[in-house]
DNA sequence: AAGGCAAATGTTTTT
DNA sequence: CATTTGCCTT
């Protein structure tokens, strides 16, 4: 292959990264600087020019989507499928390792992956067993604690004994949780990584094998790695492998999930002779957008330092809309989106970004009313829906009777007369005898430990699953699932649910069957079902309906990372919402919010709208928030304030949006909604509402310093500003 | 075991 | 506000 094909289209910095012959390479890649491109081209370079065998390359990403895209792009560039190369997510690769070496990892060959919902259930059950009060120690908190420990590579036995009741309780639950997972052959997401790391430590000969194989390790989104992932990489790399990591400290937004931005710094210390390359030329956004982004992120300390620039045009100014309330904001966005599309642009070129999912609702309402096509990312993923999880639980039980989480889920779904009482007894028995729920049920039936009614029901369940297994043996995967849906009555059970829900559930189950039909097992030697289950657990979000429809894209700022849109709206640019109030106290959290703002701004290619609402109803209460500090950090000359009908240039004041929409609602008071007024005691504020007529007429004003107040118009001497 | 009502409870998300 | 959870009744 011609070398120019690999490096011909690259800028000097990219070329340096791609062709680097140094042993270790750190690529600090700003948003839109061609990060993935550099990674893909580097792999091609290694294979084509350095004649490295694809077998010795390991490329790691965070999401399945990124992994898939990387593989595709490599194959397109090289022109051939790259079989032996390992390209995947941390979790996917860890799973593969544990699968291949399950004995060395101390796992049964049919071990099950536990997602966070299963995890919650398992922990909940422990509360009963250990008689712990869940109102004092919330289950979610425990789950968070356990996952945080695993992210740091700490097992229960590593934790120090403590007098602190919180710590003691968590410790106890963690230990019990580990035991419970161990017994059931269940592995949660954190455990996949931790076990894979321990596999290196416990089996030196295995480690050596993989160290010799993978002489080239490449990591994408390195700023998102947590401690275990980093440790795993470091051990695997050993002394001889060459490691390339690509990341952007300014886009680290998953600290709350255990990601360690410090890993970038550690990389320089832990690996000798690291060459650092900065990719700072941006190919995505206009000057104005980039300057805004740079200004926002510049306020963070502790940056590795990077300044994005572009050869592109200045582009349009950034527009700021001061909405009266969240409905007004949504209406504005809808209106602007419509105008944009009328100019011949595609709907899918529009991204509407927000801080929290709760904001999507109002936007959705407005879009429905305007009859614009849209798609909301997030929400429940396909494999997280109840009916799908029920179906998967039966399938899991078919492969592994020890899977207590699955057992619990479907023991009485569809209802078959096994109530809480029987379940409790079963749990008790299982705990006392140290056996799985399935074994406990068998034992209880055999030894007639239940009243006949319950015993019949439980026996019916056991027979059902056992019978199903025989019936289904040897069938193609999708027929197995179809049979299961019929025999267990799940299909009919969910179809019976009232309203449209029943229909939707049935369709989803049918979708599951077709997912099975399309599924091609990685290893044709092993049964397809367990392979499908693992895939389903590791791929929870992938199957989403009508993803290719041309529609406006609504999503949180977090899920927008890695995407780009010609037109971007960032909605809800208000203090307490963004930065979120929960992130207020700790400075580190605020910095992460700022990075999130940076991520948001840098999604925009041509045009960026920022908007905020003077008054926002949140959880049923009115909130009056100041405009977000991130908006104020953008230099005024880059911003123009807009109204729905006519655009007004008013770069100096952000807080005083008056919407022309409401100007006729003043009911003869001489004031308009959204108008800025001055009160001789409370100072300046914005009019939010009117009430009553004549001398009793009252007005609600949101004062900049005092907050919102109701005033009787005839007494309060309000002056228009 | 299912349906109804009151109380609680509200970031961000991948695997 | 709106959804989910738990508790209570039938």
CSV table of C-alpha atoms (C1' of nucleotides) in Angstrom, one decimal, chain A residues 64 91 257 355 381 415 417 419 556 583, chain B residues 1-4 10-15:
chain,number,residue,atom,x,y,z
A,64,UNK,CA,-19.2,-0.6,21.8
A,91,UNK,CA,-15.3,-4.6,29.5
A,257,UNK,CA,-18.0,7.3,37.8
A,355,UNK,CA,-27.7,19.0,31.4
A,381,UNK,CA,-32.2,1.1,26.7
A,415,UNK,CA,-47.7,-14.7,38.4
A,417,UNK,CA,-49.1,-18.2,42.9
A,419,UNK,CA,-45.9,-14.8,46.8
A,556,UNK,CA,-27.7,15.1,27.5
A,583,UNK,CA,-21.9,19.8,41.9
B,1,DA,C1',-52.1,-11.2,43.9
B,2,DA,C1',-53.7,-7.2,42.1
B,3,DG,C1',-55.2,-2.7,42.4
B,4,DG,C1',-55.5,1.7,44.8
B,10,DG,C1',-35.8,13.3,42.3
B,11,DT,C1',-27.6,14.6,38.1
B,12,DT,C1',-24.7,13.1,34.6
B,13,DT,C1',-24.0,7.0,32.2
B,14,DT,C1',-21.2,2.8,30.1
B,15,DT,C1',-20.2,-1.5,30.6
